[in-house]
Structures are given as structure tokens and as C-alpha cells.
Amino acid sequence: MEYSRLSVELLRGHFDSSNHFSYRFPIIILTAISYKLFGINDFAGCIPPLIISCTILWIVYLSLKNASKVTLITGLALCSFSNWFTFYTDKLMPDIYVAFSVSLALFILHQYRFHSQKNTILYSLALCGTLLFGFMAKETIVLTLPLFLYFCIKDIWQKKQLTFWISNIVIGIILLFLYFIVIWHITGDFTKRFSTIDSNSYLNSCSYGEQSIEILLKRITIDFFTLMISQSMFIAFILILGSIIINGIKSLFKTDDSLNFYILSAIILVLSANFMSISITSYNPMCLDPRHYLYLIPVTAIPAAHIFNSMLQNRNLNITLISLIAIAILISYLSKTDATIMHYIPILILLIISVLTKKKTKYYSISMSILFAIALALKPFTSYQYARQVKFERQTEIIHNFIKTIGNNNLIISNPVQTRFNDYLNEFGQLSNNIFFNYIDSKKDTLGLLNKYLIINPHTEYLSHISENDIPYYVKNLNPNSKLVLQDEFTNIKIYKITDLFDPESDGMLIFNSLNNFEKDYQYWNNYNSRSVEIKPYEGDSCAKVIEFSPTFSVELKDFNLDSFESIYIYTSLYCNYDNSTNSKLAISLETKDGNYKWEGLEINKYLKAYSNWWKVSSTLLIHKNEIKQNSKLSIYLWNIDKKNAYIDNFEVKIIGIIKSK
């Protein structure tokens, strides 16, 4: 939605120089043109990425058109039926543009090396222009530099194609200079794109340079390959790996052969995708998200298609691939993904059939390639079926009609994804001047608008990655005066007209508040000599080290006068620092001498955005006064279940009274 918004802003004559996404010109400009021609809608938004995706398939076709039909079918299937490639073919995301740029650059280099060494300047201009297009689309195109540097250095060392590489260097410098002139003309600063990226950066799970060495090593040794296998993005690479095992590593460097050129290119790109840093200030490999690696799909599909054709006639290669697919089955099974059933087991069955088939008819190879394509298509087909069940078109129609019918000056509240979607359906302020309010980032209505609407959509709530704990009080506990104005049984969308945004922390009555900063002993806390100075505290001079159970807050509720309240709202928060993933829980317990009668434990790992750093975790418990048993004791603590290195600071507890339900 951000690219959609920026494209609309560009159409309106505004360029947001403070947003680093604004500098991704290909996606912003092409989307803006499509919006200009067809209006601000889903159809217009999907046209540019669809054209780019089809062009990638055309490049794969051109690369394989002189090969056998089996090779061509396999190559196109490996690319077009890759689930993530299919998923992003119509999405407003820059990664498909990067995949296009990498595929075309590799095709241009291959054509020049193996088919025509004339028109050197034209080829150099095409190669540099393609890479610049990719760089403008997304900075991660730099991960391909090792590939082009390898061929450049190799050719210069062997005194081959010197004119071509000198032309590329000169043209590349000129194009980059012109690009930075354009940036300077727009913003007044040559380096504005890079400074904006730096200012927009934030600490997250992909900040490997800011986390422990254990996290970094796990990322480059296990996590990358597990991701690619579990997401079925390494099917082509497994074929390539099987070929390398059979033919030997030395065969890779015979790049005078077209197939070896593609195999080596795929190997270099995979290794750089895993190991190369995207930061110049620290070693920070690429974040583990499938979309970042879409460019590997077409460049591995081309050599893998040739290898699949060879495999049908090569028993040794077939047996090797059976072993590799068996390993992939084990990894995907342990990762608990459906790739095991959807891809690897069907492919394994095909490989076993190939080994057992001794008499192969003239239709054998083409039949196997078609069956292989069907096996690859299973996952995209099931994804398509799920997408139809979500009824996105109906969701769009419901929300769009609602926005158009309620008029202006309304506050429309929902989850983060739905809020951005609402703004998009409102054409970013074109249809109405309603305010779209994200209930996660904002707790209070400071606008004082009379009409407030709450949209509850389970689908976008799921996409927002929020849990029950993240949803504010007034959403989970609707005011009895709230009016249901729309309910759709097919999408489970509900829209309420609500009267207020009650927040217990600001609107309730504070009964008790205690903050333990572990600088000293506090009443109601048993610190158990847990103070630590092993790491830098979040605040102050010390924090607490947690072995299994943290210092516990414990108080008898009879110490407080709760008679005038209908409900009690318990809020607790603390800052946590873990050096690795954890199963720890923040526990709130109500108990009597007979034991717990209410216990809630919040898993905290999702709130630790980057390990070895301090992160705030908060939890709440709402309990009706009639549920509170006599002589109840409230206990709050952190349970370090796996007993990993854990530190906490600024542990706070609030007990808030709610006079009546709001």
C-alpha cells in the first residue's frame, strides 16, 4: 500500500523525499502511469508487475528456446509455478522488478559471450542500463555484484573481452553520475537516497550486526537454506547441486560452455544471497523473507531445466537427486511446511519412477516433464483456492461501499492492515475526508469527531500479525451502546458505530502502581538478590538476571478497596533482553491457598524484535469483581521456561478500577 500511496502522491505532484521507498523509481513511476490511465484500483496496480513477470518468463523462454521441448517445459514450469514467484506476479512490490533486472542482465551477458561479440557498446549500454534499473527498483541488486565482478576479473586476467568490460565500467560510471544528478535535481542532495535509508532504518530481527554472533552464524549456516528448502525455492538449485556432485566442482569453472556459465552464475548468486552483507557499516546479511530472493528463481530455473532433461537419461544423476530430495523432505518436514506433501514427495515419486523405468518410449521424457510441471503447480493451485475462499473482492466491495455511504468527517478505526487498505480504497483522500485510525499505534481519539466506526475483519487482523494481547480494551470489550451497522456472514466482517474509545490506563481509576527498577528493594517484590550488572541495563545502574523465575510481584487484593468497581484491570510491563529466541512467558496469576484459579501467560518472543537488545513487553488481565475469590493474591512474574540468558528491567504493575463497563 505504501508504493500505491507514493504513486498517487506523485500523480498529485508531490515527491516525498523523506521516504526511502520514494526513490524506487521503476515501481513508483510505472504504477503512477497505470493509475493515470486506468484509475486508482487493483486492476491498474497489478498491470506493471504482471508485465514485468511475463517479461521474466519471456527471458527464460528465449534462454531455452533452442533446447528440447522437455527442457523448455521444465524451465518455464520451474519459474512460473514457483509459489512465491506466482504470488508476487501481481503485487506492488519491487522484488519482481529486481528479478527482472537480474534475469535480463544475465541474459545480456550470456548473449554477448556465446552468440555475438559485435555491437559491444550496445551490449554494454544494455547491461549497465538493466543493472541501474534494478538498483533504482531496490538496493538489494548489489547482491549480484560478485557475479559480474567474477566474470570481469576472470576475463581481464585472461585478456579476453577487454573492450566489453572497459565499456561497461565507463558507461556504468556515466549512468550512475546521471542518476545522482537527477537525485540532486529533485532533492538538492546527491546522497539523499542513502541518507534517507539510514534515517528510515530501525532495529529489527534482520539487524544481524546488532545481535549475538550465535544469531548471525545461524542465519548464514542454517536459516537461509532452511528457508529456501521449506518454501520450495530451492527445487531448481537441488537439480543444480546434483549435477555438481556428479560432474565435480572443477566443471563449474569451464565457463566457455553455456550450461556451465548458467550453473556457475546460479551458484555465485545463491552464495552471495546468503553471505553478502547489505550494509557497509556492519556485517548484515539479507533478511530472511522469500520475496527478497525472487531473483534466484529464474536464474536457477534455466540451468536446472537442462539438468532435468539430462537426469531422465542419467541413472547416477537420478539416484543422487533422490538422495538430495530425501534430505529436502526431512528439512521441510522438520520446518512444518506443506512443501513436503505439495512438492518434494511428488518429485521423489517421479525420480523413483525414472530410476525404475528401464524401457523408455519416445513419449517418456515429455510425459515426465509434464508430470514434473504438475507437481510444481500443486502449491500455487492450493494457494489460489485459499485466495478464493478469502473472498477478497467481496471484502473490497463491502469496505468501499461503506466508505462511500457514510459521508465525511468520520473516524474509522481498525487493525493496521485494514487501516491502510481503507485509505487505499478511499483513494488516499480522494473519495472523502474521513480519518483512518490504526488502533495498535494510537490508543486515544484526540480529534473529537462525532461519528466513530470500528471495522473488525479477521482476515486483515491475521495479516497484521497481532494477537489478542495487542488489541485495545475498547475493541475487545465493546460498549453496550455500540451499534452493529453491518455484518457479512461470508467474510465475517463486522462494522460497529461506537461512542467512545475507552482506555483503562487513562480513563479508569488507578488503584495501585509499582515500578521495580532493580536499583533497590521494593515493597511487594521479592528480588531474591537478582540484581545484575553483567550487561548494560535499560535504565539506571542495574537490572535483574532471570534464571527460571524473575523477581515476583505479589500482593493480597484485600489490601485494596475494590467495592466501588465493577471490574479490575491489571496492567504489567517490563523490558526484556534475551540473546536468542525463547519460550518465556509473562505470567499473571490469581490464587488462593487452594492454588491458582486464574493464570495467563503471554509468550514474549514475538515482542523481541532483535535479540541482545531491550524490548518492552506488556500484558493485561481484565477480571470482573464477582470473579475475585476471597483472600486472593495477585502474582506477576516472568517465567524463563528454557532457562536461557535473560535480563529484565523496569518491571511495572498497575491495578486499575473500572467503575462500569464502557
CSV table of N, CA and C in Angstrom, one decimal, residues 196-302:
chain,number,residue,atom,x,y,z
A,196,THR,N,18.5,9.0,3.5
A,196,THR,CA,17.1,8.7,3.8
A,196,THR,C,16.9,7.2,4.3
A,197,ILE,N,17.6,6.3,3.6
A,197,ILE,CA,17.6,4.9,4.0
A,197,ILE,C,18.2,4.8,5.4
A,198,ASP,N,19.2,5.5,5.7
A,198,ASP,CA,19.8,5.5,7.1
A,198,ASP,C,18.9,6.0,8.1
A,199,SER,N,18.2,7.1,7.8
A,199,SER,CA,17.3,7.7,8.8
A,199,SER,C,16.0,6.9,8.9
A,200,ASN,N,15.6,6.2,7.9
A,200,ASN,CA,14.4,5.3,8.0
A,200,ASN,C,14.7,4.0,8.6
A,201,SER,N,15.9,3.6,8.8
A,201,SER,CA,16.3,2.3,9.3
A,201,SER,C,15.9,2.2,10.8
A,202,TYR,N,15.6,1.0,11.2
A,202,TYR,CA,15.2,0.7,12.6
A,202,TYR,C,15.7,-0.7,13.0
A,203,LEU,N,15.8,-0.9,14.3
A,203,LEU,CA,16.2,-2.1,14.8
A,203,LEU,C,15.1,-3.2,14.6
A,204,ASN,N,15.5,-4.3,14.1
A,204,ASN,CA,14.5,-5.4,13.9
A,204,ASN,C,15.2,-6.8,13.8
A,205,SER,N,14.5,-7.8,13.6
A,205,SER,CA,15.0,-9.2,13.6
A,205,SER,C,16.1,-9.4,12.6
A,206,CYS,N,16.1,-8.5,11.5
A,206,CYS,CA,17.1,-8.7,10.5
A,206,CYS,C,18.4,-7.9,10.7
A,207,SER,N,18.4,-7.2,11.9
A,207,SER,CA,19.6,-6.4,12.2
A,207,SER,C,20.7,-7.3,12.8
A,208,TYR,N,21.2,-8.2,12.0
A,208,TYR,CA,22.2,-9.2,12.5
A,208,TYR,C,23.4,-8.6,13.1
A,209,GLY,N,23.8,-7.5,12.6
A,209,GLY,CA,25.0,-6.8,13.1
A,209,GLY,C,24.8,-6.3,14.5
A,210,GLU,N,23.6,-6.2,15.0
A,210,GLU,CA,23.3,-5.7,16.3
A,210,GLU,C,22.9,-6.8,17.3
A,211,GLN,N,23.0,-8.1,16.9
A,211,GLN,CA,22.6,-9.2,17.7
A,211,GLN,C,23.8,-10.1,18.0
A,212,SER,N,23.6,-11.2,18.7
A,212,SER,CA,24.7,-12.0,19.1
A,212,SER,C,25.3,-12.8,17.9
A,213,ILE,N,26.6,-13.2,18.0
A,213,ILE,CA,27.3,-13.9,17.0
A,213,ILE,C,26.5,-15.2,16.7
A,214,GLU,N,25.9,-15.8,17.7
A,214,GLU,CA,25.1,-17.0,17.5
A,214,GLU,C,24.0,-16.8,16.5
A,215,ILE,N,23.3,-15.7,16.6
A,215,ILE,CA,22.2,-15.4,15.7
A,215,ILE,C,22.7,-15.3,14.3
A,216,LEU,N,23.8,-14.6,14.1
A,216,LEU,CA,24.4,-14.3,12.8
A,216,LEU,C,24.9,-15.7,12.2
A,217,LEU,N,25.6,-16.5,13.0
A,217,LEU,CA,26.1,-17.8,12.4
A,217,LEU,C,24.9,-18.7,12.0
A,218,LYS,N,23.9,-18.6,12.8
A,218,LYS,CA,22.7,-19.5,12.5
A,218,LYS,C,22.0,-19.0,11.2
A,219,ARG,N,22.0,-17.7,11.0
A,219,ARG,CA,21.5,-17.1,9.8
A,219,ARG,C,22.2,-17.6,8.5
A,220,ILE,N,23.6,-17.6,8.5
A,220,ILE,CA,24.3,-17.9,7.3
A,220,ILE,C,24.7,-19.4,7.2
A,221,THR,N,24.4,-20.2,8.2
A,221,THR,CA,24.7,-21.6,8.1
A,221,THR,C,23.5,-22.5,8.0
A,222,ILE,N,22.4,-22.1,8.6
A,222,ILE,CA,21.2,-23.0,8.7
A,222,ILE,C,20.0,-22.3,8.1
A,223,ASP,N,19.7,-21.1,8.6
A,223,ASP,CA,18.4,-20.5,8.4
A,223,ASP,C,18.1,-20.2,6.9
A,224,PHE,N,19.1,-19.7,6.2
A,224,PHE,CA,18.9,-19.3,4.8
A,224,PHE,C,18.5,-20.6,4.0
A,225,PHE,N,19.3,-21.6,4.2
A,225,PHE,CA,19.0,-22.9,3.4
A,225,PHE,C,17.7,-23.5,3.8
A,226,THR,N,17.4,-23.5,5.1
A,226,THR,CA,16.1,-24.0,5.6
A,226,THR,C,15.0,-23.2,5.0
A,227,LEU,N,15.1,-21.9,5.0
A,227,LEU,CA,14.0,-21.1,4.4
A,227,LEU,C,13.8,-21.5,2.9
A,228,MET,N,14.9,-21.5,2.1
A,228,MET,CA,14.7,-21.8,0.7
A,228,MET,C,14.2,-23.2,0.4
A,229,ILE,N,14.6,-24.2,1.3
A,229,ILE,CA,14.0,-25.5,1.0
A,229,ILE,C,12.6,-25.6,1.5
A,230,SER,N,12.3,-25.1,2.7
A,230,SER,CA,10.9,-25.2,3.2
A,230,SER,C,9.9,-24.4,2.4
A,231,GLN,N,10.4,-23.4,1.7
A,231,GLN,CA,9.5,-22.6,0.9
A,231,GLN,C,9.5,-23.0,-0.6
A,232,SER,N,10.1,-24.1,-0.9
A,232,SER,CA,10.2,-24.7,-2.2
A,232,SER,C,10.9,-23.8,-3.2
A,233,MET,N,11.8,-23.0,-2.8
A,233,MET,CA,12.5,-22.1,-3.7
A,233,MET,C,13.9,-22.6,-4.1
A,234,PHE,N,14.2,-23.8,-3.6
A,234,PHE,CA,15.5,-24.5,-3.9
A,234,PHE,C,15.3,-25.7,-4.8
A,235,ILE,N,14.1,-25.9,-5.4
A,235,ILE,CA,13.9,-27.1,-6.2
A,235,ILE,C,14.9,-27.1,-7.4
A,236,ALA,N,15.0,-26.0,-8.0
A,236,ALA,CA,15.9,-25.9,-9.2
A,236,ALA,C,17.4,-26.0,-8.7
A,237,PHE,N,17.7,-25.4,-7.6
A,237,PHE,CA,19.0,-25.5,-7.0
A,237,PHE,C,19.4,-26.9,-6.7
A,238,ILE,N,18.5,-27.7,-6.2
A,238,ILE,CA,18.8,-29.1,-5.9
A,238,ILE,C,19.2,-29.8,-7.1
A,239,LEU,N,18.5,-29.5,-8.2
A,239,LEU,CA,18.9,-30.2,-9.5
A,239,LEU,C,20.3,-29.7,-9.9
A,240,ILE,N,20.7,-28.5,-9.7
A,240,ILE,CA,22.0,-28.0,-10.0
A,240,ILE,C,23.0,-28.6,-9.1
A,241,LEU,N,22.7,-28.8,-7.8
A,241,LEU,CA,23.6,-29.4,-6.9
A,241,LEU,C,23.9,-30.8,-7.2
A,242,GLY,N,22.8,-31.5,-7.7
A,242,GLY,CA,23.0,-32.9,-8.1
A,242,GLY,C,24.0,-33.0,-9.3
A,243,SER,N,23.9,-32.1,-10.2
A,243,SER,CA,24.8,-32.1,-11.4
A,243,SER,C,26.2,-31.8,-10.9
A,244,ILE,N,26.4,-30.9,-10.0
A,244,ILE,CA,27.8,-30.6,-9.5
A,244,ILE,C,28.4,-31.9,-8.8
A,245,ILE,N,27.6,-32.6,-8.0
A,245,ILE,CA,28.1,-33.8,-7.4
A,245,ILE,C,28.5,-34.8,-8.4
A,246,ILE,N,27.8,-35.0,-9.5
A,246,ILE,CA,28.1,-36.0,-10.5
A,246,ILE,C,29.3,-35.6,-11.3
A,247,ASN,N,29.3,-34.3,-11.7
A,247,ASN,CA,30.4,-33.8,-12.7
A,247,ASN,C,31.6,-33.2,-12.0
A,248,GLY,N,31.5,-32.9,-10.7
A,248,GLY,CA,32.6,-32.4,-10.0
A,248,GLY,C,32.6,-30.9,-10.0
A,249,ILE,N,33.3,-30.3,-9.0
A,249,ILE,CA,33.3,-28.8,-8.8
A,249,ILE,C,34.1,-28.2,-10.0
A,250,LYS,N,35.2,-28.9,-10.4
A,250,LYS,CA,36.0,-28.3,-11.4
A,250,LYS,C,35.3,-28.0,-12.7
A,251,SER,N,34.2,-28.7,-13.0
A,251,SER,CA,33.5,-28.5,-14.2
A,251,SER,C,32.8,-27.1,-14.2
A,252,LEU,N,32.6,-26.6,-13.0
A,252,LEU,CA,31.9,-25.3,-12.9
A,252,LEU,C,32.7,-24.2,-13.6
A,253,PHE,N,34.0,-24.2,-13.5
A,253,PHE,CA,34.8,-23.1,-14.0
A,253,PHE,C,35.1,-23.2,-15.5
A,254,LYS,N,34.5,-24.1,-16.1
A,254,LYS,CA,34.6,-24.2,-17.6
A,254,LYS,C,33.5,-23.4,-18.2
A,255,THR,N,33.6,-22.1,-18.0
A,255,THR,CA,32.5,-21.2,-18.4
A,255,THR,C,32.5,-20.8,-19.9
A,256,ASP,N,33.3,-21.5,-20.7
A,256,ASP,CA,33.2,-21.4,-22.1
A,256,ASP,C,32.0,-22.2,-22.6
A,257,ASP,N,31.5,-23.0,-21.7
A,257,ASP,CA,30.3,-23.8,-22.0
A,257,ASP,C,29.0,-23.1,-21.5
A,258,SER,N,28.0,-23.0,-22.3
A,258,SER,CA,26.8,-22.2,-22.0
A,258,SER,C,26.1,-22.7,-20.7
A,259,LEU,N,26.0,-24.0,-20.6
A,259,LEU,CA,25.3,-24.6,-19.4
A,259,LEU,C,26.2,-24.3,-18.1
A,260,ASN,N,27.5,-24.5,-18.2
A,260,ASN,CA,28.3,-24.2,-17.0
A,260,ASN,C,28.3,-22.7,-16.7
A,261,PHE,N,28.1,-21.9,-17.7
A,261,PHE,CA,28.0,-20.4,-17.4
A,261,PHE,C,26.8,-20.2,-16.5
A,262,TYR,N,25.7,-20.8,-16.9
A,262,TYR,CA,24.5,-20.6,-16.1
A,262,TYR,C,24.5,-21.3,-14.7
A,263,ILE,N,25.2,-22.4,-14.6
A,263,ILE,CA,25.3,-23.1,-13.4
A,263,ILE,C,26.2,-22.3,-12.4
A,264,LEU,N,27.3,-21.9,-12.9
A,264,LEU,CA,28.2,-21.1,-12.1
A,264,LEU,C,27.6,-19.8,-11.6
A,265,SER,N,26.8,-19.1,-12.5
A,265,SER,CA,26.1,-17.9,-12.2
A,265,SER,C,25.1,-18.1,-11.1
A,266,ALA,N,24.4,-19.2,-11.2
A,266,ALA,CA,23.4,-19.6,-10.1
A,266,ALA,C,24.1,-19.8,-8.8
A,267,ILE,N,25.2,-20.5,-8.8
A,267,ILE,CA,26.0,-20.8,-7.6
A,267,ILE,C,26.4,-19.5,-6.9
A,268,ILE,N,27.0,-18.6,-7.7
A,268,ILE,CA,27.6,-17.4,-7.2
A,268,ILE,C,26.4,-16.5,-6.6
A,269,LEU,N,25.3,-16.5,-7.3
A,269,LEU,CA,24.2,-15.7,-6.8
A,269,LEU,C,23.6,-16.2,-5.6
A,270,VAL,N,23.5,-17.5,-5.5
A,270,VAL,CA,23.0,-18.1,-4.2
A,270,VAL,C,23.9,-17.9,-3.1
A,271,LEU,N,25.2,-18.0,-3.3
A,271,LEU,CA,26.2,-17.8,-2.2
A,271,LEU,C,26.2,-16.3,-1.8
A,272,SER,N,26.1,-15.4,-2.7
A,272,SER,CA,26.1,-14.0,-2.4
A,272,SER,C,24.8,-13.6,-1.7
A,273,ALA,N,23.7,-14.3,-2.1
A,273,ALA,CA,22.4,-14.0,-1.4
A,273,ALA,C,22.5,-14.4,0.1
A,274,ASN,N,23.2,-15.5,0.3
A,274,ASN,CA,23.4,-15.9,1.7
A,274,ASN,C,24.4,-15.2,2.5
A,275,PHE,N,25.6,-15.0,1.9
A,275,PHE,CA,26.7,-14.5,2.7
A,275,PHE,C,27.0,-13.0,2.6
A,276,MET,N,26.6,-12.4,1.5
A,276,MET,CA,27.0,-11.0,1.3
A,276,MET,C,26.2,-10.0,2.2
A,277,SER,N,26.9,-9.0,2.7
A,277,SER,CA,26.2,-8.0,3.6
A,277,SER,C,25.5,-6.9,2.7
A,278,ILE,N,24.4,-6.5,3.2
A,278,ILE,CA,23.7,-5.4,2.6
A,278,ILE,C,24.0,-4.0,3.3
A,279,SER,N,24.9,-4.1,4.2
A,279,SER,CA,25.3,-2.9,4.9
A,279,SER,C,26.8,-2.7,4.8
A,280,ILE,N,27.3,-1.4,4.7
A,280,ILE,CA,28.7,-1.1,4.6
A,280,ILE,C,29.3,-0.8,6.0
A,281,THR,N,28.4,-0.7,7.0
A,281,THR,CA,28.9,-0.3,8.4
A,281,THR,C,29.0,-1.5,9.3
A,282,SER,N,28.4,-2.6,8.9
A,282,SER,CA,28.5,-3.8,9.7
A,282,SER,C,28.1,-5.0,8.8
A,283,TYR,N,28.5,-6.2,9.3
A,283,TYR,CA,28.2,-7.4,8.5
A,283,TYR,C,26.7,-7.8,8.8
A,284,ASN,N,25.9,-7.6,7.7
A,284,ASN,CA,24.5,-7.7,7.9
A,284,ASN,C,23.9,-8.4,6.7
A,285,PRO,N,23.8,-9.7,6.7
A,285,PRO,CA,23.2,-10.4,5.5
A,285,PRO,C,21.7,-10.1,5.3
A,286,MET,N,21.2,-10.4,4.2
A,286,MET,CA,19.9,-10.1,3.8
A,286,MET,C,18.8,-10.8,4.7
A,287,CYS,N,17.8,-10.1,5.0
A,287,CYS,CA,16.7,-10.5,5.8
A,287,CYS,C,16.1,-11.8,5.2
A,288,LEU,N,15.6,-12.7,6.1
A,288,LEU,CA,15.1,-14.0,5.6
A,288,LEU,C,13.6,-13.8,5.3
A,289,ASP,N,13.3,-13.3,4.1
A,289,ASP,CA,11.9,-13.2,3.6
A,289,ASP,C,12.0,-13.7,2.2
A,290,PRO,N,11.1,-14.7,1.8
A,290,PRO,CA,11.2,-15.2,0.4
A,290,PRO,C,11.2,-14.2,-0.7
A,291,ARG,N,10.5,-13.1,-0.5
A,291,ARG,CA,10.4,-12.1,-1.6
A,291,ARG,C,11.7,-11.5,-2.0
A,292,HIS,N,12.6,-11.4,-1.0
A,292,HIS,CA,14.0,-10.8,-1.3
A,292,HIS,C,14.8,-11.7,-2.2
A,293,TYR,N,14.4,-12.9,-2.3
A,293,TYR,CA,15.2,-13.9,-3.1
A,293,TYR,C,14.5,-14.4,-4.4
A,294,LEU,N,13.5,-13.6,-4.8
A,294,LEU,CA,12.7,-14.0,-6.0
A,294,LEU,C,13.7,-14.1,-7.2
A,295,TYR,N,14.7,-13.2,-7.3
A,295,TYR,CA,15.6,-13.2,-8.4
A,295,TYR,C,16.3,-14.5,-8.7
A,296,LEU,N,16.4,-15.3,-7.6
A,296,LEU,CA,17.1,-16.6,-7.7
A,296,LEU,C,16.3,-17.6,-8.5
A,297,ILE,N,15.0,-17.4,-8.6
A,297,ILE,CA,14.1,-18.4,-9.2
A,297,ILE,C,14.3,-18.5,-10.7
A,298,PRO,N,14.3,-17.4,-11.5
A,298,PRO,CA,14.5,-17.6,-12.9
A,298,PRO,C,16.0,-18.0,-13.3
A,299,VAL,N,17.0,-17.4,-12.5
A,299,VAL,CA,18.4,-17.7,-12.9
A,299,VAL,C,18.8,-19.1,-12.5
A,300,THR,N,18.1,-19.8,-11.6
A,300,THR,CA,18.3,-21.2,-11.3
A,300,THR,C,17.5,-22.1,-12.2
A,301,ALA,N,16.3,-21.6,-12.6
A,301,ALA,CA,15.4,-22.4,-13.5
A,301,ALA,C,16.1,-22.8,-14.8
A,302,ILE,N,16.9,-21.9,-15.4
A,302,ILE,CA,17.4,-22.1,-16.7
A,302,ILE,C,18.4,-23.3,-16.7
